[in-house]
Coordinates of N, CA and C in Angstrom, one line a residue:
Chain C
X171 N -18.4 18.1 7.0 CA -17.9 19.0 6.0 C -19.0 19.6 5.2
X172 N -18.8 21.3 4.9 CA -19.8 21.8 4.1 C -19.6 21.4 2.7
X173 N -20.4 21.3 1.7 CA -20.2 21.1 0.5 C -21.0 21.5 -0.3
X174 N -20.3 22.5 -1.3 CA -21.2 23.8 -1.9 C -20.9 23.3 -3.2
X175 N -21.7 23.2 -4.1 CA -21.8 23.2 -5.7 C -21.4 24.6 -6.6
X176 N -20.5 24.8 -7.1 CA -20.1 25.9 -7.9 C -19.6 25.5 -9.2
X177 N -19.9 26.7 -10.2 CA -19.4 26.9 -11.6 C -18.7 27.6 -11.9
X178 N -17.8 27.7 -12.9 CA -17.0 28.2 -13.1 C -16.9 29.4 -13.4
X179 N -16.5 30.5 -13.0 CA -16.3 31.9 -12.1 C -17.2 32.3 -11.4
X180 N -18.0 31.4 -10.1 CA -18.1 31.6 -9.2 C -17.3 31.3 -7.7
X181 N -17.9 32.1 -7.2 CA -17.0 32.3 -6.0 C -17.5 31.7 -4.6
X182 N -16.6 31.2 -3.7 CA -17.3 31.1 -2.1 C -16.5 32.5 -1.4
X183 N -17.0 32.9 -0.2 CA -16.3 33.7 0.5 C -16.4 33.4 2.2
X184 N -15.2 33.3 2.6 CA -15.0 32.5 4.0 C -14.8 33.6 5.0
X185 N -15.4 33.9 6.1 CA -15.3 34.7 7.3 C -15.4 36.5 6.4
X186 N -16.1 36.4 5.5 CA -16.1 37.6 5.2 C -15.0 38.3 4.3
X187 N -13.7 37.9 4.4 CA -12.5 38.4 3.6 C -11.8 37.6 2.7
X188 N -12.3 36.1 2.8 CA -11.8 35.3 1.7 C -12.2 34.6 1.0
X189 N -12.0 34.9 -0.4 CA -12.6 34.8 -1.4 C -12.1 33.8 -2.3
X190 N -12.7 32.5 -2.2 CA -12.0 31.7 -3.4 C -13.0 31.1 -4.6
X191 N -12.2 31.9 -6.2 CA -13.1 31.3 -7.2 C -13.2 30.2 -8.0
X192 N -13.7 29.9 -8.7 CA -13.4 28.6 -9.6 C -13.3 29.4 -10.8
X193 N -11.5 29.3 -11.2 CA -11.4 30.2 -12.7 C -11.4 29.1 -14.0
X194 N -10.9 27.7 -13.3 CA -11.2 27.1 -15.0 C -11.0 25.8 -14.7
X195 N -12.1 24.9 -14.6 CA -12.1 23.3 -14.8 C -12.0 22.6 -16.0
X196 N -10.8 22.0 -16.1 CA -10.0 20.9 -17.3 C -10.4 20.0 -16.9
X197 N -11.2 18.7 -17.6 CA -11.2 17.7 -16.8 C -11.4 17.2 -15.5
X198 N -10.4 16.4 -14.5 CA -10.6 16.5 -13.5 C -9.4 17.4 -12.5
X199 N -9.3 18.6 -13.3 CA -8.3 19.4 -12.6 C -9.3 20.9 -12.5
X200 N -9.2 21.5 -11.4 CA -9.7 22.4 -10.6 C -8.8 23.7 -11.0
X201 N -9.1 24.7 -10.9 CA -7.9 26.0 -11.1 C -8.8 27.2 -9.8
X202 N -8.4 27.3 -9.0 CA -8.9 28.3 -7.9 C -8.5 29.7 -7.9
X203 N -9.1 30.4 -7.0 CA -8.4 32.0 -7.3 C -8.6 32.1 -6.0
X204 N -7.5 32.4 -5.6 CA -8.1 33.3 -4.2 C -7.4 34.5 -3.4
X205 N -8.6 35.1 -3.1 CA -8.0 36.1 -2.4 C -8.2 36.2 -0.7
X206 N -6.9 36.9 -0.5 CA -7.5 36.9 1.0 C -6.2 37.9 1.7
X207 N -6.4 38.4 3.0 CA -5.8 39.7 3.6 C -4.5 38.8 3.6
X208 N -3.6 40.1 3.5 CA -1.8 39.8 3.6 C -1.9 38.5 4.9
X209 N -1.9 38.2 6.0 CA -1.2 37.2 6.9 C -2.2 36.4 6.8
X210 N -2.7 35.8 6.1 CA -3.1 34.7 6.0 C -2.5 33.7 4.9
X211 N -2.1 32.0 5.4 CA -1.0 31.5 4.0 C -2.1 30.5 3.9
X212 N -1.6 30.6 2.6 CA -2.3 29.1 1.7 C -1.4 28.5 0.6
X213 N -1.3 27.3 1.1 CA -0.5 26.1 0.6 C -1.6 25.0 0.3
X214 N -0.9 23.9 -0.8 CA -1.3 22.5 -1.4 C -1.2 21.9 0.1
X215 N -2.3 20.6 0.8 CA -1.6 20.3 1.8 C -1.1 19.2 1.8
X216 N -0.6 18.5 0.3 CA 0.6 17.4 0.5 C 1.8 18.0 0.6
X217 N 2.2 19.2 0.3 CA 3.4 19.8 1.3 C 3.7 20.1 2.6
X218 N 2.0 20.6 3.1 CA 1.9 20.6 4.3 C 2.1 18.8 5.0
X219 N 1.2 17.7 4.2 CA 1.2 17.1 4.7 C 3.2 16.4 5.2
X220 N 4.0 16.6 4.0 CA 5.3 16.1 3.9 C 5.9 16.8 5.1
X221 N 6.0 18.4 5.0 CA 6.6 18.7 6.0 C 6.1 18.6 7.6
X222 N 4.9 18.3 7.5 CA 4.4 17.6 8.6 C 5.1 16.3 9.3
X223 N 5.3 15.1 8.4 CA 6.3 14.0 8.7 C 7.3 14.2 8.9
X224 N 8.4 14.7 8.3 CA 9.4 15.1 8.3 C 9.8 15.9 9.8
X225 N 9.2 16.9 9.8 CA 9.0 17.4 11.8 C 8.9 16.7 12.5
X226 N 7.8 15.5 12.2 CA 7.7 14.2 13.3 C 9.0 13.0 13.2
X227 N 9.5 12.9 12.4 CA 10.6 12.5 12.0 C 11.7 13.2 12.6
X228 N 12.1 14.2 12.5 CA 13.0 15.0 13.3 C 13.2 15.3 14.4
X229 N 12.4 15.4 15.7 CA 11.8 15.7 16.5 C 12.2 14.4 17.4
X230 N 12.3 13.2 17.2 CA 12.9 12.3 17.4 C 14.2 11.6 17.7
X231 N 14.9 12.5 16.9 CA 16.4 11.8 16.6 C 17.0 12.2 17.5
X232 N 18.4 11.4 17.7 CA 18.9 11.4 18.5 C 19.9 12.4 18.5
X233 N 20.5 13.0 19.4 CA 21.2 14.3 19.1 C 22.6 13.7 19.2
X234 N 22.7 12.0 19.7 CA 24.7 11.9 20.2 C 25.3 11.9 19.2
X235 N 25.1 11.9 18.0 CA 25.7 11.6 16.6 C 25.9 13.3 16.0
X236 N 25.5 14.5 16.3 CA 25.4 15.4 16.7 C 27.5 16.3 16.2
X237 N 28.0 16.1 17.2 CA 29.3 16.7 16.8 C 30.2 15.7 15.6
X238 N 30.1 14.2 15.3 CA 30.0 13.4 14.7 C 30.2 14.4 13.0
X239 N 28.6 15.0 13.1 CA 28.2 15.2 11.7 C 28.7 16.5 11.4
X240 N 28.9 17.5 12.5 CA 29.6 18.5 12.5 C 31.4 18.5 12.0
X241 N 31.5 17.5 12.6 CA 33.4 17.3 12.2 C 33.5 17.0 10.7
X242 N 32.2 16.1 10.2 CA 32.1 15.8 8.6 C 32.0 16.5 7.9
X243 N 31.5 17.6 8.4 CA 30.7 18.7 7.8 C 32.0 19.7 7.4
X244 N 32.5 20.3 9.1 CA 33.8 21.1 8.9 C 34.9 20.4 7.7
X245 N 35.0 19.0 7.5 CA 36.5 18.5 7.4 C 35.9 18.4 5.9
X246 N 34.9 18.0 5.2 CA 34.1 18.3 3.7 C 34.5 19.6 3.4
X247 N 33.9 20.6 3.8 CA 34.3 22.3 3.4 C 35.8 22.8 3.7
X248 N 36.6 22.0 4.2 CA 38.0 21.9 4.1 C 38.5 21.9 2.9
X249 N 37.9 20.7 2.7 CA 38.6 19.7 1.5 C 37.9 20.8 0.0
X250 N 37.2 21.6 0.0 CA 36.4 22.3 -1.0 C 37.5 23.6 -1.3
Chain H
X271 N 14.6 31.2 34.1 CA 13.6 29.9 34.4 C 14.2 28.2 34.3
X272 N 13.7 27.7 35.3 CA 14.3 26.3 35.0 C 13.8 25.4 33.8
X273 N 14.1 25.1 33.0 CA 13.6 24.2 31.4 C 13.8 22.7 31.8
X274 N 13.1 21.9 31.9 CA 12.9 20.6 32.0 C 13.0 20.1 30.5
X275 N 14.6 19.4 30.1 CA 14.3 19.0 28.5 C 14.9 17.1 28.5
X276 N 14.3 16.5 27.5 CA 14.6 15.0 27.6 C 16.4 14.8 27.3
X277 N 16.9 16.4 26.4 CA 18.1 16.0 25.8 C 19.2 16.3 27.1
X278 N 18.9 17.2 28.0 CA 19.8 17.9 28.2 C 19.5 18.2 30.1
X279 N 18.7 17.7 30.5 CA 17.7 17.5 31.5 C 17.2 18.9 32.0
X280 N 17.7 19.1 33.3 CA 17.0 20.5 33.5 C 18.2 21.8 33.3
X281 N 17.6 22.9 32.5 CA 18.4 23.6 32.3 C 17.8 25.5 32.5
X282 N 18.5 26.3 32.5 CA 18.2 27.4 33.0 C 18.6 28.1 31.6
X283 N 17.7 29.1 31.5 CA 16.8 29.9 30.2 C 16.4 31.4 30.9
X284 N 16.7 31.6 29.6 CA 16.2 33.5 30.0 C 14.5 33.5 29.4
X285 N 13.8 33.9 30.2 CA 12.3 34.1 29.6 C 12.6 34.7 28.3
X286 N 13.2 35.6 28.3 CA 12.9 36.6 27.0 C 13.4 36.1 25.9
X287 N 14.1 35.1 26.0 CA 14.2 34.4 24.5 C 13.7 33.4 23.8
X288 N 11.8 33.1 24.8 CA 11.2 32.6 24.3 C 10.9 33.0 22.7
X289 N 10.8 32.2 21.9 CA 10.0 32.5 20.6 C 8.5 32.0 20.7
X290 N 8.1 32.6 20.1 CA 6.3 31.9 20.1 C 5.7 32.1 18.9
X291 N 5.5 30.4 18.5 CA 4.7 30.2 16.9 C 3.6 29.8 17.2
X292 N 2.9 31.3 17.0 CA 1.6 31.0 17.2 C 0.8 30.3 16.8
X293 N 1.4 29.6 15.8 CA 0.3 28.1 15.1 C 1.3 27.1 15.4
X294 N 1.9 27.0 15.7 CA 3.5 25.9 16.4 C 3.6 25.0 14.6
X295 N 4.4 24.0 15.3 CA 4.4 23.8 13.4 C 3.9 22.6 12.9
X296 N 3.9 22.4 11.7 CA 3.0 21.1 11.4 C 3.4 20.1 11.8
X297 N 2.4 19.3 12.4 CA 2.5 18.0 13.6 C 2.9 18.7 14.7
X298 N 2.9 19.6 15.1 CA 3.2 20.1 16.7 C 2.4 21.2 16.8
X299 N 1.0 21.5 16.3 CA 0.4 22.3 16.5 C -0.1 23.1 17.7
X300 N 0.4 22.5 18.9 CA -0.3 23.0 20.0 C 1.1 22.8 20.8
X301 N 1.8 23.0 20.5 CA 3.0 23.6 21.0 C 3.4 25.1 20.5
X302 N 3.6 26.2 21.1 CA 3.8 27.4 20.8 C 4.8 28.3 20.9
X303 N 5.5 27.7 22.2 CA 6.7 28.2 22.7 C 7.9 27.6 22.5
X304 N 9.0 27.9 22.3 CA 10.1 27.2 22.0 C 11.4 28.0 22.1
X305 N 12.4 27.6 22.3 CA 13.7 28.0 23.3 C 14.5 27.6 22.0
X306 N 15.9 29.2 21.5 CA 17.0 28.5 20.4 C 17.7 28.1 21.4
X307 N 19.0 27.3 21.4 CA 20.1 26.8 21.9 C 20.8 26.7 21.1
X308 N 22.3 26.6 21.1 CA 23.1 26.9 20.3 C 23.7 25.8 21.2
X309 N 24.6 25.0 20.2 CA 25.4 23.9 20.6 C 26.9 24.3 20.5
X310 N 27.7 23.6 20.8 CA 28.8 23.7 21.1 C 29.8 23.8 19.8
X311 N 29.4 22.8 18.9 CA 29.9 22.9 17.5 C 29.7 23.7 16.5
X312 N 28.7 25.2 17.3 CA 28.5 26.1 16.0 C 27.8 25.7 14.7
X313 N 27.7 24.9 14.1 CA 27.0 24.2 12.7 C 25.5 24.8 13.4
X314 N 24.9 23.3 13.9 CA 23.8 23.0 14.4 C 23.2 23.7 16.1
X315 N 22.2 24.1 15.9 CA 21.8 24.8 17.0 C 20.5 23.7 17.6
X316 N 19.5 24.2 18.5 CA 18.5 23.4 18.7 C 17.1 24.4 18.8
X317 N 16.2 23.7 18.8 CA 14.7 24.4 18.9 C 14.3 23.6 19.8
X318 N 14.0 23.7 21.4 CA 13.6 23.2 22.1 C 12.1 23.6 22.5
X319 N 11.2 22.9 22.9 CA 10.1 22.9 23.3 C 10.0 23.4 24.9
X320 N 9.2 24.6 24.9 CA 9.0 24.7 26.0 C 8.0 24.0 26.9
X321 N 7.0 23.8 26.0 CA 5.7 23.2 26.9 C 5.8 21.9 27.1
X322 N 6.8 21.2 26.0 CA 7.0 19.8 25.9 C 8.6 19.1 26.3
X323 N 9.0 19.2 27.0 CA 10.4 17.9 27.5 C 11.3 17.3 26.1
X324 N 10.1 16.6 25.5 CA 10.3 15.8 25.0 C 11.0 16.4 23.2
X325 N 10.1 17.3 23.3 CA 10.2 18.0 21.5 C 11.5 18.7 21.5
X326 N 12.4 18.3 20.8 CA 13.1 19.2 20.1 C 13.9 19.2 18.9
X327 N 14.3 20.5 18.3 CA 14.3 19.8 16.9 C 16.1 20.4 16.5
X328 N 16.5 19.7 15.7 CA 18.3 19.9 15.6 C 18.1 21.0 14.2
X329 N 18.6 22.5 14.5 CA 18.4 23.6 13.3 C 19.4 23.7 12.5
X330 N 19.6 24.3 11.8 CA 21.1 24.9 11.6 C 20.7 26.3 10.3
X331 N 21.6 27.0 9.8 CA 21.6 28.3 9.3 C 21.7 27.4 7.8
X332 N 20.8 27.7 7.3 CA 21.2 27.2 5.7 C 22.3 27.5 5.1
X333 N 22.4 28.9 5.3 CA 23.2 29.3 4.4 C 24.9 29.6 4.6
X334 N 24.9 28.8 5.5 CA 26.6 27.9 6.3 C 26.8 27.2 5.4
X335 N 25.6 26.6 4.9 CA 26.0 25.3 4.2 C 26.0 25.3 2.3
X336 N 24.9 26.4 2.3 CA 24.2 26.6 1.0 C 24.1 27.8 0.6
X337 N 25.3 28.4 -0.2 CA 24.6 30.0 -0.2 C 24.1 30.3 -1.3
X338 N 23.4 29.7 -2.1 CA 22.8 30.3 -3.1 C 21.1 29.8 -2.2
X339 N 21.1 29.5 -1.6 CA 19.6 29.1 -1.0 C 18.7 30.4 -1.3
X340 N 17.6 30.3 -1.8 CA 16.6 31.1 -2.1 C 15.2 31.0 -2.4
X341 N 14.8 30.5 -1.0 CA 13.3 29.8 -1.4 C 12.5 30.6 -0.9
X342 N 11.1 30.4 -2.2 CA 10.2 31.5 -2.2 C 9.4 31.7 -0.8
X343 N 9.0 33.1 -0.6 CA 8.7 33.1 1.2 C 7.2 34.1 0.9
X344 N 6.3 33.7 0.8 CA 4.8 34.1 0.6 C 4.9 35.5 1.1
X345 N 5.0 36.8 1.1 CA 4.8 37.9 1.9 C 4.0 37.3 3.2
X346 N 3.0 36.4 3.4 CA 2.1 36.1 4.3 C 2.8 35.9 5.7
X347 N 3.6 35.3 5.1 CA 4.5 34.5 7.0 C 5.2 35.8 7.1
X348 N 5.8 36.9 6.4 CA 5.9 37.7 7.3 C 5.2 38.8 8.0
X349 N 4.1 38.8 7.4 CA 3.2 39.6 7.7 C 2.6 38.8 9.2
X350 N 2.4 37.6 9.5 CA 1.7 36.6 10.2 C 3.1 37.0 11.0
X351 N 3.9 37.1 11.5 CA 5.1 37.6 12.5 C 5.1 38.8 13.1
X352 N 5.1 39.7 12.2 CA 4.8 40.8 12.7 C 5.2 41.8 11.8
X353 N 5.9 41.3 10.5 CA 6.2 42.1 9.5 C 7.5 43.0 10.0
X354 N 7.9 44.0 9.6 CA 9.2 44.6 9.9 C 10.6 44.7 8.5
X355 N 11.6 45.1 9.1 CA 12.8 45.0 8.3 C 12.8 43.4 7.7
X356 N 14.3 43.6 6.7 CA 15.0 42.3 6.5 C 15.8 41.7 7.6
X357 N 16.8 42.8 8.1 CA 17.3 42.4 8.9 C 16.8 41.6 10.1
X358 N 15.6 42.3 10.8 CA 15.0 41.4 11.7 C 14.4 39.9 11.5
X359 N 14.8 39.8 10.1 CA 14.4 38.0 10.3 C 15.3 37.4 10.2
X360 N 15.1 35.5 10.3 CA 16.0 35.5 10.4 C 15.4 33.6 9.9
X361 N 16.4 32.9 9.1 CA 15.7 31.5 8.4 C 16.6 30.3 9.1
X362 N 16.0 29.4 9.6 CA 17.1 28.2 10.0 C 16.1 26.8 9.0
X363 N 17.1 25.9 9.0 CA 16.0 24.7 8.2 C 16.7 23.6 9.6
X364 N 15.4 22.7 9.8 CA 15.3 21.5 10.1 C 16.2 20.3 9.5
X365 N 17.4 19.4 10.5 CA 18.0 18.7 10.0 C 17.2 17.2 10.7
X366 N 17.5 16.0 9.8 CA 16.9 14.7 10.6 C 18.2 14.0 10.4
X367 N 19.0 14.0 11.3 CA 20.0 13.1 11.7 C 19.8 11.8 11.6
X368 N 20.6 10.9 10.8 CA 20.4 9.7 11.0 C 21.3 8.8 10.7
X369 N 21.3 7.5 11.4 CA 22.3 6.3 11.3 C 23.0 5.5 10.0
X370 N 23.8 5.3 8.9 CA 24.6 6.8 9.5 C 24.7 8.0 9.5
X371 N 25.5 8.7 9.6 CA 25.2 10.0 9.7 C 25.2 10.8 8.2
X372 N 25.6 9.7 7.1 CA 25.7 10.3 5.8 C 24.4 10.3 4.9
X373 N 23.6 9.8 5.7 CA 22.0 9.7 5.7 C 21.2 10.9 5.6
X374 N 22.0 11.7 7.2 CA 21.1 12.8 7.2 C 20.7 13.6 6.2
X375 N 19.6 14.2 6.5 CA 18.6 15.4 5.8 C 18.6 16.6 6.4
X376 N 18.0 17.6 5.4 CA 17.4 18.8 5.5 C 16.8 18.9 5.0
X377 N 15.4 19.8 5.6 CA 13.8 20.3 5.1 C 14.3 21.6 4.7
X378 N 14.6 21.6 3.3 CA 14.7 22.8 2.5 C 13.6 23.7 2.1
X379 N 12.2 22.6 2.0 CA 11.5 23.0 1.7 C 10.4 23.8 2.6
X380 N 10.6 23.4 3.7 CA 10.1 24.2 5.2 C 10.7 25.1 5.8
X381 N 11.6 26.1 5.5 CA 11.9 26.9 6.6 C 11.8 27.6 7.9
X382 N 12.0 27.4 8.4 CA 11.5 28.2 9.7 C 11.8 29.4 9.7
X383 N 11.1 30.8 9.6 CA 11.3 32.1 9.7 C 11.0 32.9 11.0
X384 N 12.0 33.6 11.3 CA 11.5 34.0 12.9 C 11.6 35.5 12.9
X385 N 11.1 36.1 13.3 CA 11.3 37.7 13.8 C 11.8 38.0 14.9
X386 N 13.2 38.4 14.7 CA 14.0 38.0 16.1 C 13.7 39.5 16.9
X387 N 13.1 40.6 16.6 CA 12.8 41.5 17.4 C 11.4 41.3 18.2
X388 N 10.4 40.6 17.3 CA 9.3 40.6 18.4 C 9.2 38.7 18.5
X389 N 10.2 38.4 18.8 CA 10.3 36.9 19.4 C 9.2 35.9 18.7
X390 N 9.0 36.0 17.5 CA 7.8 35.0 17.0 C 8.6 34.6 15.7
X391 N 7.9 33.4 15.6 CA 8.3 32.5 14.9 C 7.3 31.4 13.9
X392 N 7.6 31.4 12.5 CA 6.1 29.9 11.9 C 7.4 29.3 10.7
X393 N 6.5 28.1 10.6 CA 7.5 27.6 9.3 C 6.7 27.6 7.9
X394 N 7.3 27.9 7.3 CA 7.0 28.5 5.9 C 6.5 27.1 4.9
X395 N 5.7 26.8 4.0 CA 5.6 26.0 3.1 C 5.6 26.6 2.3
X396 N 6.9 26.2 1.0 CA 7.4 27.0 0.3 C 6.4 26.3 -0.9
X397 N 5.8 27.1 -1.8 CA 5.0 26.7 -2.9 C 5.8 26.5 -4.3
X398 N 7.1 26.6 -4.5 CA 7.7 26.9 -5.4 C 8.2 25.4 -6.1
X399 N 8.1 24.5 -5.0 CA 8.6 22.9 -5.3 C 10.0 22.8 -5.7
X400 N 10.9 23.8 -5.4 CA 12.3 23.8 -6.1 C 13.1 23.0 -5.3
X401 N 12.8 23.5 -3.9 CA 13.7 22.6 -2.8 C 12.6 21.2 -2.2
X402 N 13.8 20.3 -1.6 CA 12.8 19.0 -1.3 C 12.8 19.1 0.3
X403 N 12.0 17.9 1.0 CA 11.7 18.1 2.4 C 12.7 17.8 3.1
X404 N 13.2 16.4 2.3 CA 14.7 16.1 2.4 C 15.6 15.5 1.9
X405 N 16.5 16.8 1.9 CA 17.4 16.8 1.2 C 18.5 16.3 1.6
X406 N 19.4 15.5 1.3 CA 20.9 14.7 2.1 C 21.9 15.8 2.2
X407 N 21.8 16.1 3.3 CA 23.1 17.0 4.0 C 24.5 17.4 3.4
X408 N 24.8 16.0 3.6 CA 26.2 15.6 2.7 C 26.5 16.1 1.2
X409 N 25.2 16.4 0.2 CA 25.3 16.4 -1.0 C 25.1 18.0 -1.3
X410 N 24.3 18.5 0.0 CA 24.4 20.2 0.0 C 26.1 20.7 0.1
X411 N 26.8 19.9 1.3 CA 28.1 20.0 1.6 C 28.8 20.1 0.2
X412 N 28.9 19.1 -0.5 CA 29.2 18.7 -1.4 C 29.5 19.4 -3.1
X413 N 28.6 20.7 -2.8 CA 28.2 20.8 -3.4 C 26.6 21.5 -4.3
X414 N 26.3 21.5 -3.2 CA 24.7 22.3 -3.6 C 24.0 21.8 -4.2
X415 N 22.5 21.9 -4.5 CA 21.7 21.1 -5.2 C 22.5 20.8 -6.6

């Protein structure tokens, strides 16, 4: 892993078009800026990490329970 | 094309309704290609894996279930598709079925967004923290968040 020392409103810039600053350190909380061209996403990655499990979790199950959950589903929004 | 799948064993598929997520999705990153299937009960559909047998994931239309659903979608993922109309996209969420069935979940917070004209597909991590990863099925039914 690279590991660059920066102050606050300075910048790294990654492949040339992405640009992330340091706008304001509280303690041990970080505040970033960044910029970068429209199709590129940036997320926290303990959301990434969650919906990561949750896939692996899914991805598994068993599908015979399947019309099961569908009849509960139909006969709930009946009842609504 | 013949489709080799663990659920349903070998089954016949039109090429051109391959979808392809070109980053496949988190934890299945090197999977790219994937097949919708629509089940019999209309609710829930499927996301089958093409490259893999084994992968596939049970979908359904959120908004069958939830119509005020409105979670935040980065401009980025649609630009990373191919960009286009509204109409041409198109959102399903991931269900985890489970024993019993009043168990089950939905990843509200992942949507899967597809571009149904140029066949691609990524799942979204919604930054807004409003919806959860999983959410109990039943209680959407029920009633909505």
């Amino acid at each position: 892993m690279l590991a660059l020392t920066r102050k606050c409103q300075e910048s790294i810039i990654i492949d040339g078009d992405i640009e992330i600053t340091i706008i304001d350190i509280q303690g041990d909380k970080v505040k970033l800026g960044i910029t970068a061209p429209k199709n590129i996403t940036i997320h926290r990655k303990e959301i990434y990490s969650q919906i990561k499990l949750a896939n692996q979790e899914a991805s598994k199950v068993s599908v015979d329970h399947i019309s099961k959950m569908s009849d509960m589903i139909r006969k709930r929004q009946r009842e609504q | 094309m013949r489709l080799n799948t663990r659920s349903w064993g070998e089954i016949e598929v039109s090429e051109e309704k391959i979808i392809t997520f070109e980053e496949g999705l988190p934890g299945f990153e090197t999977l790219h290609q994937f097949i919708l299937i629509n089940s019999e009960e209309g609710i829930f559909n499927y996301l089958q894996s093409v490259e893999n047998a084994d992968i596939r994931f049970v979908i359904t239309d959120p908004y069958q279930l939830f119509e005020e659903y409105a979670p935040v979608i980065s401009e980025s993922y649609f630009e990373k598709i191919g960009g286009g109309s509204n109409e041409e996209f198109v959102i399903y969420s991931v269900v985890s079925l489970k024993e019993p069935i009043e168990e089950s979940t939905i990843n509200l917070a992942g949507p899967l967004l597809i571009q149904t004209e140029y066949k691609k597909g990524v799942q979204v991590i919604t930054e807004d923290r409003k919806y959860s990863v999983r959410y109990k099925l039943i209680n959407l039914v029920d009633g909505g968040e």
